[in-house]
Coordinates of C-alpha atoms in Angstrom, one line a residue:
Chain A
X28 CA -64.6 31.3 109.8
X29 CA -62.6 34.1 110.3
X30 CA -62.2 33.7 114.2
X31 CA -61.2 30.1 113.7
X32 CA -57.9 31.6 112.6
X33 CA -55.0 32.2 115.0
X34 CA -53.9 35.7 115.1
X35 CA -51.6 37.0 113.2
X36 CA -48.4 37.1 114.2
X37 CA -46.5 40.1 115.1
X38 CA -45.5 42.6 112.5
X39 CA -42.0 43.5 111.9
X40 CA -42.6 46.7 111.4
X41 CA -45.3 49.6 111.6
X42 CA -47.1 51.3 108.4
X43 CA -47.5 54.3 109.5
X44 CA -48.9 57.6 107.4
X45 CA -46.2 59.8 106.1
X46 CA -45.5 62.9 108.2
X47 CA -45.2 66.0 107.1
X48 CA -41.9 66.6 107.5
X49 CA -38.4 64.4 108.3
X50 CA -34.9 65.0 109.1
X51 CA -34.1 62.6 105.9
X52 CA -36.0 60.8 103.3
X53 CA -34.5 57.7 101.6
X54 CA -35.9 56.9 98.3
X55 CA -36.0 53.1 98.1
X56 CA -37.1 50.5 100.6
X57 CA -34.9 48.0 99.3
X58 CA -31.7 46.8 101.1
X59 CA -29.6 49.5 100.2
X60 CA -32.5 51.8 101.7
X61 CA -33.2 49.9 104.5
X62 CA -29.6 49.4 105.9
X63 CA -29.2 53.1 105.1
X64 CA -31.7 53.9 107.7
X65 CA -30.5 51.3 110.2
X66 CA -27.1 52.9 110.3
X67 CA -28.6 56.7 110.2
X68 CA -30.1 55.5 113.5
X69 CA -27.7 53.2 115.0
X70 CA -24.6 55.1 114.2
X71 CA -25.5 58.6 113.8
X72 CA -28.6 58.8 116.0
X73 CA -30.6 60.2 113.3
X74 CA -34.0 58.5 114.1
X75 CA -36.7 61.0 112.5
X76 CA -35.9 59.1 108.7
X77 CA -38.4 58.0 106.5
X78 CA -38.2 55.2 103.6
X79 CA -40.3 55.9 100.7
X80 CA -41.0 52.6 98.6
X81 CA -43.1 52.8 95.5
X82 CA -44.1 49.5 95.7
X83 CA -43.3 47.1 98.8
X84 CA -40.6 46.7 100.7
X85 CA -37.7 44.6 99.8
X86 CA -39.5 43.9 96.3
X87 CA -37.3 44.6 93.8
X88 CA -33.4 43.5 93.4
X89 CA -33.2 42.7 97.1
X90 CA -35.6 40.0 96.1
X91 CA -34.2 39.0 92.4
X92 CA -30.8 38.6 93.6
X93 CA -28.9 35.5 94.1
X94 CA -27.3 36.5 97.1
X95 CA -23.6 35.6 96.4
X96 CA -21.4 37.8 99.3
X97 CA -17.8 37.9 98.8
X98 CA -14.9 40.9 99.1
X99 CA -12.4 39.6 96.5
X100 CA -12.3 42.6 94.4
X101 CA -9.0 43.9 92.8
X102 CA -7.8 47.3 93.7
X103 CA -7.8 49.3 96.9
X104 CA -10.6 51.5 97.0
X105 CA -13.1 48.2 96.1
X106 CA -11.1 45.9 98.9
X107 CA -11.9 48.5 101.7
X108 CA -15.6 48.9 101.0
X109 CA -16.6 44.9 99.8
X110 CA -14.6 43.8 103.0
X111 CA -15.8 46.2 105.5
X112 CA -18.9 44.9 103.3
X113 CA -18.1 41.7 104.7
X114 CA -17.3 42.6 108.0
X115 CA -20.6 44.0 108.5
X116 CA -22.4 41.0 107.7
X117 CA -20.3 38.8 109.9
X118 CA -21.7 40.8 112.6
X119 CA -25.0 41.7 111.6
X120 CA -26.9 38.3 112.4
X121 CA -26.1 39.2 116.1
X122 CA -26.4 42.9 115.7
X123 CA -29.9 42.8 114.2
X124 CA -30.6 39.9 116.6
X125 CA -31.8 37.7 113.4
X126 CA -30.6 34.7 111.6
X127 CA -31.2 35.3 107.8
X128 CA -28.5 31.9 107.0
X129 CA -25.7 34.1 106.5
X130 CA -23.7 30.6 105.2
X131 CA -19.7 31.2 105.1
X132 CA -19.1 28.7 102.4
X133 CA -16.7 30.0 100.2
X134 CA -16.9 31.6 96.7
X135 CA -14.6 30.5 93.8
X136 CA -13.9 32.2 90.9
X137 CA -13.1 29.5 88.2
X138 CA -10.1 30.6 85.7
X139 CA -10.0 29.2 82.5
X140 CA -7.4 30.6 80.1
X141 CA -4.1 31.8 81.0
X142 CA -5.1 35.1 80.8
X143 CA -7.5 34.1 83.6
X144 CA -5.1 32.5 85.4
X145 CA -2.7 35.5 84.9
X146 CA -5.7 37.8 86.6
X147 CA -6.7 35.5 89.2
X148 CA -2.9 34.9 91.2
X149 CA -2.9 38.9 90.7
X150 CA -5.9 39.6 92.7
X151 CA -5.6 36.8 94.9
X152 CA -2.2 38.5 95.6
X153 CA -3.7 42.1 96.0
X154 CA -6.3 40.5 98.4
X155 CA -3.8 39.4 100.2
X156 CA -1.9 42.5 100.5
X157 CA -5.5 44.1 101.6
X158 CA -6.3 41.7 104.4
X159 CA -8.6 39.8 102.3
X160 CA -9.1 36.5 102.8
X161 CA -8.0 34.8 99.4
X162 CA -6.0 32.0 97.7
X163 CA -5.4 30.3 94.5
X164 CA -6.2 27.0 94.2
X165 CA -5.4 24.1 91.5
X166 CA -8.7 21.7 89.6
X167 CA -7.7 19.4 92.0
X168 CA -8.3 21.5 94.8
X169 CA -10.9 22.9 93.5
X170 CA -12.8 19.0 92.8
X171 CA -12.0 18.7 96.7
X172 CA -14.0 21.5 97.6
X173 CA -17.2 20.8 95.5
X174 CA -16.8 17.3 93.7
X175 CA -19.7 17.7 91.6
X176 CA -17.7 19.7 89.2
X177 CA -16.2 18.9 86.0
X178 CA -12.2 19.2 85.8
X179 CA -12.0 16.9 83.0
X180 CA -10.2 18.4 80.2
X181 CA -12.9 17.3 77.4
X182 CA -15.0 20.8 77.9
X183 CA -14.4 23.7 75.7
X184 CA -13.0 25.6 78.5
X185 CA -11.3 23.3 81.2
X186 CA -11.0 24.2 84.1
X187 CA -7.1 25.6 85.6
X188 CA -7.7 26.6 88.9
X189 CA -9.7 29.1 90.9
X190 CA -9.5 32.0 93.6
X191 CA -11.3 30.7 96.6
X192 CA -12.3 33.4 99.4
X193 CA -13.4 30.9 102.5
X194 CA -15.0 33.7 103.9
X195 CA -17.4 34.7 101.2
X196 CA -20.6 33.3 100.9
X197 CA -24.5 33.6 100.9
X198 CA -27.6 34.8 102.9
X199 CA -31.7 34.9 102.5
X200 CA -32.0 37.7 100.7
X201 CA -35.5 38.8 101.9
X202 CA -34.9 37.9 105.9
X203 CA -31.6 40.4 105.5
X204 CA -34.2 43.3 104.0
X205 CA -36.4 42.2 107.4
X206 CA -34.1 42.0 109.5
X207 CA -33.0 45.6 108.9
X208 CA -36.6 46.6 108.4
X209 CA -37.0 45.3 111.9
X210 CA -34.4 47.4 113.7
X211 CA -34.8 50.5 111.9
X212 CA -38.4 50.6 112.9
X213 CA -37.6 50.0 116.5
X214 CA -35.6 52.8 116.6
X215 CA -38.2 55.1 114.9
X216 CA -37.8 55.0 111.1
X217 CA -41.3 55.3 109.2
X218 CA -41.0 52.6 106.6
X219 CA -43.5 53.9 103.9
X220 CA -44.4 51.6 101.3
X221 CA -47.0 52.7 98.1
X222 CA -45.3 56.0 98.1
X223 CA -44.0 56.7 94.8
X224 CA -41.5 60.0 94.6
X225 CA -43.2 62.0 91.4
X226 CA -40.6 65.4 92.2
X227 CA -38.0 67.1 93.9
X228 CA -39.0 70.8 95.5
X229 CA -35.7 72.6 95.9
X230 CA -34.7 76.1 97.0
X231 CA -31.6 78.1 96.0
X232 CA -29.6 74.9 94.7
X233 CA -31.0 72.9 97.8
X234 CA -33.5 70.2 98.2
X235 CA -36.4 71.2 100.5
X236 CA -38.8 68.1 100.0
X237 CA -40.0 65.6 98.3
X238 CA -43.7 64.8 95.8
X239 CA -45.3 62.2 96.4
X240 CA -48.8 60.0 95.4
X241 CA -49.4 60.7 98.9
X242 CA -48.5 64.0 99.2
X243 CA -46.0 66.5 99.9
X244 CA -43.1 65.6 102.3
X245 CA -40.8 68.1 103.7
X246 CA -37.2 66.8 104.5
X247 CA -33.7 68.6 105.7
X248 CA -32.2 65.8 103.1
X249 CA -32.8 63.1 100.5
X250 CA -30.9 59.7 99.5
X251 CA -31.9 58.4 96.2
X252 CA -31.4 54.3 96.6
X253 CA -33.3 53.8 93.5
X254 CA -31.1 51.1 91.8
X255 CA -32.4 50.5 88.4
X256 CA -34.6 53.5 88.4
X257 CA -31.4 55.6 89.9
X258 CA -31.7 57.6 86.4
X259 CA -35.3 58.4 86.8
X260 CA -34.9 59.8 89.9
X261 CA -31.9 61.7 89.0
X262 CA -33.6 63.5 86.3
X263 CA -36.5 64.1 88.4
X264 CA -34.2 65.7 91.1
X265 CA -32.4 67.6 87.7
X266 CA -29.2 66.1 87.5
X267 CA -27.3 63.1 85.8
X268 CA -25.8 60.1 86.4
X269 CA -23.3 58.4 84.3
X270 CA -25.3 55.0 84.2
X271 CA -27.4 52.7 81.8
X272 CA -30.1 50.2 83.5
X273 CA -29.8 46.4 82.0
X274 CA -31.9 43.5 83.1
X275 CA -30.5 40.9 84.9
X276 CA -31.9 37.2 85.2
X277 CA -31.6 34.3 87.4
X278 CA -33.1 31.0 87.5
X279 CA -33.5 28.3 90.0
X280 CA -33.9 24.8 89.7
X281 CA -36.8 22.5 91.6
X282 CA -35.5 21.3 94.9
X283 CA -32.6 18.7 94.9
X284 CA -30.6 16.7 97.6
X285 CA -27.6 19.0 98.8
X286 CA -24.8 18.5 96.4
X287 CA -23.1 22.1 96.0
X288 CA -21.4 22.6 99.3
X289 CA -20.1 26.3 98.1
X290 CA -20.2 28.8 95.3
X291 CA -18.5 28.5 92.0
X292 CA -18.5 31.5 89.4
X293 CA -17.2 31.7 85.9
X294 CA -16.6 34.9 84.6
X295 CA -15.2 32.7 81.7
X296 CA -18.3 30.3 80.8
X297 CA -20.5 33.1 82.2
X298 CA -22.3 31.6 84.9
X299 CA -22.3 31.7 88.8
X300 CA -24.3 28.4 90.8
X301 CA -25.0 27.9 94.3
X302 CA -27.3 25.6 96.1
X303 CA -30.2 27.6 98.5
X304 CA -31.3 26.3 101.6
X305 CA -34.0 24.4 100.6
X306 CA -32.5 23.0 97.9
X307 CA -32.5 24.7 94.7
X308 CA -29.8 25.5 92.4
X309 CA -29.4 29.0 92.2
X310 CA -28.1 30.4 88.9
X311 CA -27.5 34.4 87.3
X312 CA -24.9 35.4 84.1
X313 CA -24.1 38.6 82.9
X314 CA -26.8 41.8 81.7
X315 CA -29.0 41.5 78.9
X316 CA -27.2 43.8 76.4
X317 CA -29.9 46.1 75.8
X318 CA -31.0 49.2 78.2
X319 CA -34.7 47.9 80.1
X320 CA -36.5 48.8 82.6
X321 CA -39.0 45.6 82.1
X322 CA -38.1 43.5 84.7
X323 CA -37.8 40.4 82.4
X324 CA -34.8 39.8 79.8
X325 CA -34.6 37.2 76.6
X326 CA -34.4 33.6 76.9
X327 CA -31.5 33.2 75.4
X328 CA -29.3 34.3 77.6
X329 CA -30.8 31.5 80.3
X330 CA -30.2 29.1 77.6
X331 CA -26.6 30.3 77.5
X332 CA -25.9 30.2 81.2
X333 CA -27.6 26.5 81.6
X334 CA -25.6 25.5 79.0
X335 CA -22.4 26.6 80.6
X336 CA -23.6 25.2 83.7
X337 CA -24.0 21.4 82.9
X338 CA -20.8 22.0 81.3
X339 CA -19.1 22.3 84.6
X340 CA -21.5 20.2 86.8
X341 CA -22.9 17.5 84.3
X342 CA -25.1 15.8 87.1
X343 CA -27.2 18.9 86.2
X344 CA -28.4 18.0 83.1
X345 CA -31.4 16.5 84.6
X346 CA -32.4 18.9 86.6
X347 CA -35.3 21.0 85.6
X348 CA -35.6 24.7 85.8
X349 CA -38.5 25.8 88.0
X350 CA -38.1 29.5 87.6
X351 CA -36.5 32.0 85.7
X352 CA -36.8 36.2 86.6
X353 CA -34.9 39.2 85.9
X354 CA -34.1 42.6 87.6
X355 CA -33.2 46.2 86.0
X356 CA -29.8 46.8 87.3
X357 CA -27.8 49.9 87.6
X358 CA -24.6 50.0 86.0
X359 CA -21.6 52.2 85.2
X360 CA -18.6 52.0 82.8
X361 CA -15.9 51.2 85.6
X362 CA -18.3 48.1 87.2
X363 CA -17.6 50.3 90.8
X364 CA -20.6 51.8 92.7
X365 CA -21.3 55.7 93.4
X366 CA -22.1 56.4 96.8
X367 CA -21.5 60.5 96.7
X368 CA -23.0 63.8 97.0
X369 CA -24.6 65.2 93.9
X370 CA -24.6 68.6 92.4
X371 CA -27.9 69.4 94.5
X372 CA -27.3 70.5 98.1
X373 CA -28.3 68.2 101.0
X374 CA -29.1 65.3 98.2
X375 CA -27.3 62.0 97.9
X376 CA -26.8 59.0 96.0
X377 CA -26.4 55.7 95.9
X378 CA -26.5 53.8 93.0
X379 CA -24.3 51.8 89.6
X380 CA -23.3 48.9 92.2
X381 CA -24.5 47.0 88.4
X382 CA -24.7 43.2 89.1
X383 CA -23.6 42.7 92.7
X384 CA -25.1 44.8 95.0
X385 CA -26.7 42.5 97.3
X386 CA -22.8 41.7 98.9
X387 CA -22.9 45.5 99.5
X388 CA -26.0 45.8 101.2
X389 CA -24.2 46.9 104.9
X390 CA -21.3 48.9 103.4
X391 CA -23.6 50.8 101.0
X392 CA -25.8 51.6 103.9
X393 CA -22.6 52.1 106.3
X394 CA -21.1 54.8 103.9
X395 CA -23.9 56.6 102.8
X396 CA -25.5 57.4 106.5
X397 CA -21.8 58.6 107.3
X398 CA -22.2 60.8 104.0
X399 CA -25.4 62.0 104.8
X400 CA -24.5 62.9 108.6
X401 CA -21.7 64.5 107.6
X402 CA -22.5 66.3 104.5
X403 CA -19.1 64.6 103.2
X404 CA -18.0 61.2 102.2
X405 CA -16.9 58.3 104.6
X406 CA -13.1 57.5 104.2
X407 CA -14.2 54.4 102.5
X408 CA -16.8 55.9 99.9
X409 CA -14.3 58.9 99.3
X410 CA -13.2 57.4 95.8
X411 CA -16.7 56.3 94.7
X412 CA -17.9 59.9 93.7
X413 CA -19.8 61.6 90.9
X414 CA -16.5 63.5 90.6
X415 CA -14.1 60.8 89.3
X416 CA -15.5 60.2 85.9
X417 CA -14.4 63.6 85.3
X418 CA -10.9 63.3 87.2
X419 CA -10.6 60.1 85.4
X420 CA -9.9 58.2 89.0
X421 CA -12.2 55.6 87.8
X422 CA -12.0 52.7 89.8
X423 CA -12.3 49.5 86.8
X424 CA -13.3 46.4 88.6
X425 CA -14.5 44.2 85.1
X426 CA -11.9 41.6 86.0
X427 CA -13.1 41.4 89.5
X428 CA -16.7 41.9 89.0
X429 CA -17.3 38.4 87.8
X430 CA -19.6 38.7 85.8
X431 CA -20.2 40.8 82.0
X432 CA -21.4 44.2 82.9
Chain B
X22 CA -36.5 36.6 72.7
X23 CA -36.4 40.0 70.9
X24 CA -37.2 40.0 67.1
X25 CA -35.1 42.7 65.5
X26 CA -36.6 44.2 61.8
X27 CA -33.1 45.0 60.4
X28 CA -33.7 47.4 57.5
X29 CA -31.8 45.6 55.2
X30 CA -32.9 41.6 56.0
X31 CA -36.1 42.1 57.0
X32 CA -36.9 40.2 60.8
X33 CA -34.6 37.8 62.5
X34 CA -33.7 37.0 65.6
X35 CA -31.9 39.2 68.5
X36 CA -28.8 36.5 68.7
X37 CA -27.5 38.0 64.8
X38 CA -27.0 41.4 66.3
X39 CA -25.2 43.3 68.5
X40 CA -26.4 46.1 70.3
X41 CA -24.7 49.7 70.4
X42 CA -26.1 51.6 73.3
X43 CA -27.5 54.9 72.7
X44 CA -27.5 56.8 69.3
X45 CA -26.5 60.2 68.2
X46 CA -23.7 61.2 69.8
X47 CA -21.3 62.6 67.6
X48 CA -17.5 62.8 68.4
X49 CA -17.0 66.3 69.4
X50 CA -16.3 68.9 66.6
X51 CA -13.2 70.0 68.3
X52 CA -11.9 67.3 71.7
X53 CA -9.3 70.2 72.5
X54 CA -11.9 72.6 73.3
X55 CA -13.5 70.4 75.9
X56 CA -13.0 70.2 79.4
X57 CA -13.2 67.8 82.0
X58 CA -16.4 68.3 82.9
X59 CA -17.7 68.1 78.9
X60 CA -15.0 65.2 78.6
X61 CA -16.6 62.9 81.1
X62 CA -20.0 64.3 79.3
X63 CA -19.1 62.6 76.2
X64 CA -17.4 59.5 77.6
X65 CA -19.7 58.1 80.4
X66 CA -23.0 59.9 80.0
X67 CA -25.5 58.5 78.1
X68 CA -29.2 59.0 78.1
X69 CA -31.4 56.1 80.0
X70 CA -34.5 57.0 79.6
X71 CA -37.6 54.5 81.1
X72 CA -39.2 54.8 77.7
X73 CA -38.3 55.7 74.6
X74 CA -34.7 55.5 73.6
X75 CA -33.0 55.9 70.0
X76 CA -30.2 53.4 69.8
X77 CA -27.8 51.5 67.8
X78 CA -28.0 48.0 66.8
X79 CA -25.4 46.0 63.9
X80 CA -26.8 43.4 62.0
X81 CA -23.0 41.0 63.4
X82 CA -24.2 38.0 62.0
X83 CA -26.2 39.3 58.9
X84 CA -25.0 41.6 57.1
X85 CA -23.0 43.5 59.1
X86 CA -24.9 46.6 58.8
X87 CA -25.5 49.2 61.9
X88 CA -28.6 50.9 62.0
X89 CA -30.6 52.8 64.6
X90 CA -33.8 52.3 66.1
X91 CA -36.1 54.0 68.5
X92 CA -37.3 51.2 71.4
X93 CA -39.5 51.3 74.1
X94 CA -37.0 50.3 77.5
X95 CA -40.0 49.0 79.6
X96 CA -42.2 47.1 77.3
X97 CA -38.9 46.4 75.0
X98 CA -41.3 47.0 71.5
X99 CA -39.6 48.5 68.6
X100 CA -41.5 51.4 67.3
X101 CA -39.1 51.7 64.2
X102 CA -35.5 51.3 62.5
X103 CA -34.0 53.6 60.6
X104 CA -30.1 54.4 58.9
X105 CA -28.1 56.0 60.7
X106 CA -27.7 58.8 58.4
X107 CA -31.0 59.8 58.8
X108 CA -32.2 62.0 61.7
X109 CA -33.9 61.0 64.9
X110 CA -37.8 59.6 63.7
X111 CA -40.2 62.6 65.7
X112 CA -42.1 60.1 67.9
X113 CA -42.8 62.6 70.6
X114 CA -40.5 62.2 74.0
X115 CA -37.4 60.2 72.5
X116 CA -34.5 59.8 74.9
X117 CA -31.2 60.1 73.5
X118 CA -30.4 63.6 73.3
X119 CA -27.5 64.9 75.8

């Protein structure tokens, strides 16, 4: 039977064996990892990299995700690294020479109170000032945009407006992870996958190489993109980081007709819906409350965010969930990523970008090859250090951040 | 959903309570004698262990009780609840200590 089949199609990438010894080891084949590499390569010509991923490639958040992409964060260190962020992506279908339906619809951020609205013209404002793309528009406005929603003023929370970023949007989230997977192996990255880190070898204050379950691998320097196993890592290498790991669910729907033409969030009613390509409604909230590692979170937090959802789009309420999953996000007390060196020599991180670190897939990967080239921080990553939860710098993005972190 | 054996009510549901992140850790003895370093210690450090973790959970909805418990973060089971006045249950590796 066997050579009745057509042959397989062409890999996107090799599996090699690990070699002994690389320039730089990234721990984490997930998005974060994988764009690292690219831009180690592309920008910094740093091609003797290797991405160790304990399980396979682009199988953990990069695949839980709901793949919301926006830049319309509050304060100025969080505008320069979401919109260069978004930059990146407008570029990267070309760059990477594949199209993983990056979708420019729009994201809205619904407010709800007048405190929202109060927090809403104020970071539409600072957008603004920023370069972002961002405005502030009224329910009616906002029922022209995506007329499946409920403005009415018979819901608990009505609905008084929204921020509206044109420019935001979504993408596949496991063709992105590809498409970088693609490149990076072209240009000579070893993408490793069943290679679990177990250790950290380090010599006078400096890392040297890296344990493995396949073996010992010696490296110039290391970039923990672990995201919801940041901690474990951290400890292994002997150091801390000021972060708790939460699950994080999402749930889609069975396949409808198109009838979400954009993105609407609620930070208010705590739920976020979109509509993927093939049809499903696409639907996250905040964290579990509890630390876990488990990969799966309660029910009644789904319960929660349906509810809230056929609140604001009652043509909903027939639709059937088809799926529900969860993810172990990384998360700080400020709701801003770290992207920074760490007290050992030659080792970075990358980690606490909490609920929304799919949008910063390219600019995580941007910074943190500049910071491992260098040995110092890119201009853009400069605030998101180790060092500011003791200089108190912190940069608090909860309003922004959408979502209960 | 979790089920939640609050010392004082006996099982209910996770929805009555309120969780309280990770326990023991005292308010320091003397704050001026910190510094920054030791500061940002005690504010945004906090143990997150893939395993066992001693933590603090209120009863919001019950009786409005906080207790602590030791919990397994990957398979989520409670190995057991205790007051918080009493010290950390010897279960081998617990997380929780700074």
């Amino acid at each position: 039977m066997a050579d009745l089949l057509p042959d397989h199609p062409d890999f996107l990438w090799r599996n090699p064996d690990p070699k002994p010894s690389y320039d730089v080891v990234i721990v984490g084949g997930g998005g974060h990892g994988l764009a690292t590499a690219y831009y180690l390569a592309k920008h910094h010509g740093i091609t003797n990299v290797a991405v160790l991923e304990k399980g396979w490639l682009g199988g953990g958040n990069m695949a839980r995700n709901t793949t919301i992409i926006r830049s319309n964060y509050l304060w100025d260190e969080s505008s320069g690294m979401y919109e260069h962020s978004l930059k990146l992506w407008e570029q990267l279908p070309d760059e990477l020479d594949y199209d993983f339906l990056f979708s420019q619809r729009g994201v809205m951020n619904l407010a709800h109170t007048l405190q929202d609205v109060r927090e809403s013209t104020r970071r539409v404002n600072a957008n603004k000032l920023n370069g972002v793309d961002a405005e502030w528009i009224d329910p009616q406005q906002v029922k022209e945009l995506c007329p499946i929603i409920n403005i009415g003023d018979d819901i608990r929370y009505p609905i008084m407006g929204a921020t509206y970023q044109p420019r935001a949007g979504i993408a596949k989230h496991d063709h992105v992870a590809w498409a970088f997977a693609r490149k990076a192996d072209e240009m000579g990255v070893d993408i490793i996958q069943n290679c679990e880190v177990t250790g950290f070898v380090k010599e006078a204050g400096r890392v040297i190489a890296v344990e493995t379950n396949r073996g010992r691998i010696n490296t110039g320097k290391v970039a923990l993109c672990g995201a919801g196993n940041s901690s474990v890592l951290s400890e292994l290498a002997g150091f801390e980081l000021p972060i708790q790991s939460h699950p994080l669910q999402a749930l889609v729907s069975e396949l409808h007709e198109m009838v979400h033409p954009t993105v609407v969030m609620s930070n208010h009613v705590h739920v976020y819906v979109s509509q993927a390509h093939k049809g499903e409604l696409v639907m996250g909230a905040g964290i579990d409350a509890y630390n876990g590692y488990g990969q799966r979170g309660s029910f009644h937090v789904i319960e929660e965010q349906m509810a809230a959802a056929v609140e604001l789009f009652p043509i909903f309420a027939r639709a059937h969930v088809l799926r529900t999953w969860g993810g172990v996000v990384d998360v700080t007390l400020d709701a801003s990523p770290i992207v920074s060196k760490t007290p050992v020599d030659q080792l970075y991180v990358n980690c606490g970008w909490g609920t929304g670190g799919f949008k910063g897939t390219p600019g995580a990967g941007f910074t943190l090859a500049h910071t491992i080239a260098h040995d110092e921080p890119h201009p853009l990553n400069e605030a998101f250090s180790l060092e500011r939860f003791e200089t108190g710098m912190l940069i608090d993005e909860h309003g922004a951040a959408a979502v209960a972190h | 959903m979790l089920q939640i054996n609050c010392p004082w009510c006996g099982p209910r549901d996770e929805t009555e309570f309120h969780y309280g992140g990770e326990a023991h850790v005292p308010y320091p003895e003397d704050p001026f004698e910190l510094d920054d370093q030791q500061w940002a210690r005690y504010l945004f450090y906090r143990a997150n262990p893939r395993g066992l973790l001693s933590e603090r959970w209120s009863h919001a909805v019950g009786c409005r009780r906080w207790f602590n418990a030791v919990r397994d973060t990957v398979t989520y089971e409670f190995k057991t609840e205790y007051k918080m006045s009493d010290p950390r249950p010897n279960l081998g590796n617990v997380g929780g200590a700074l």
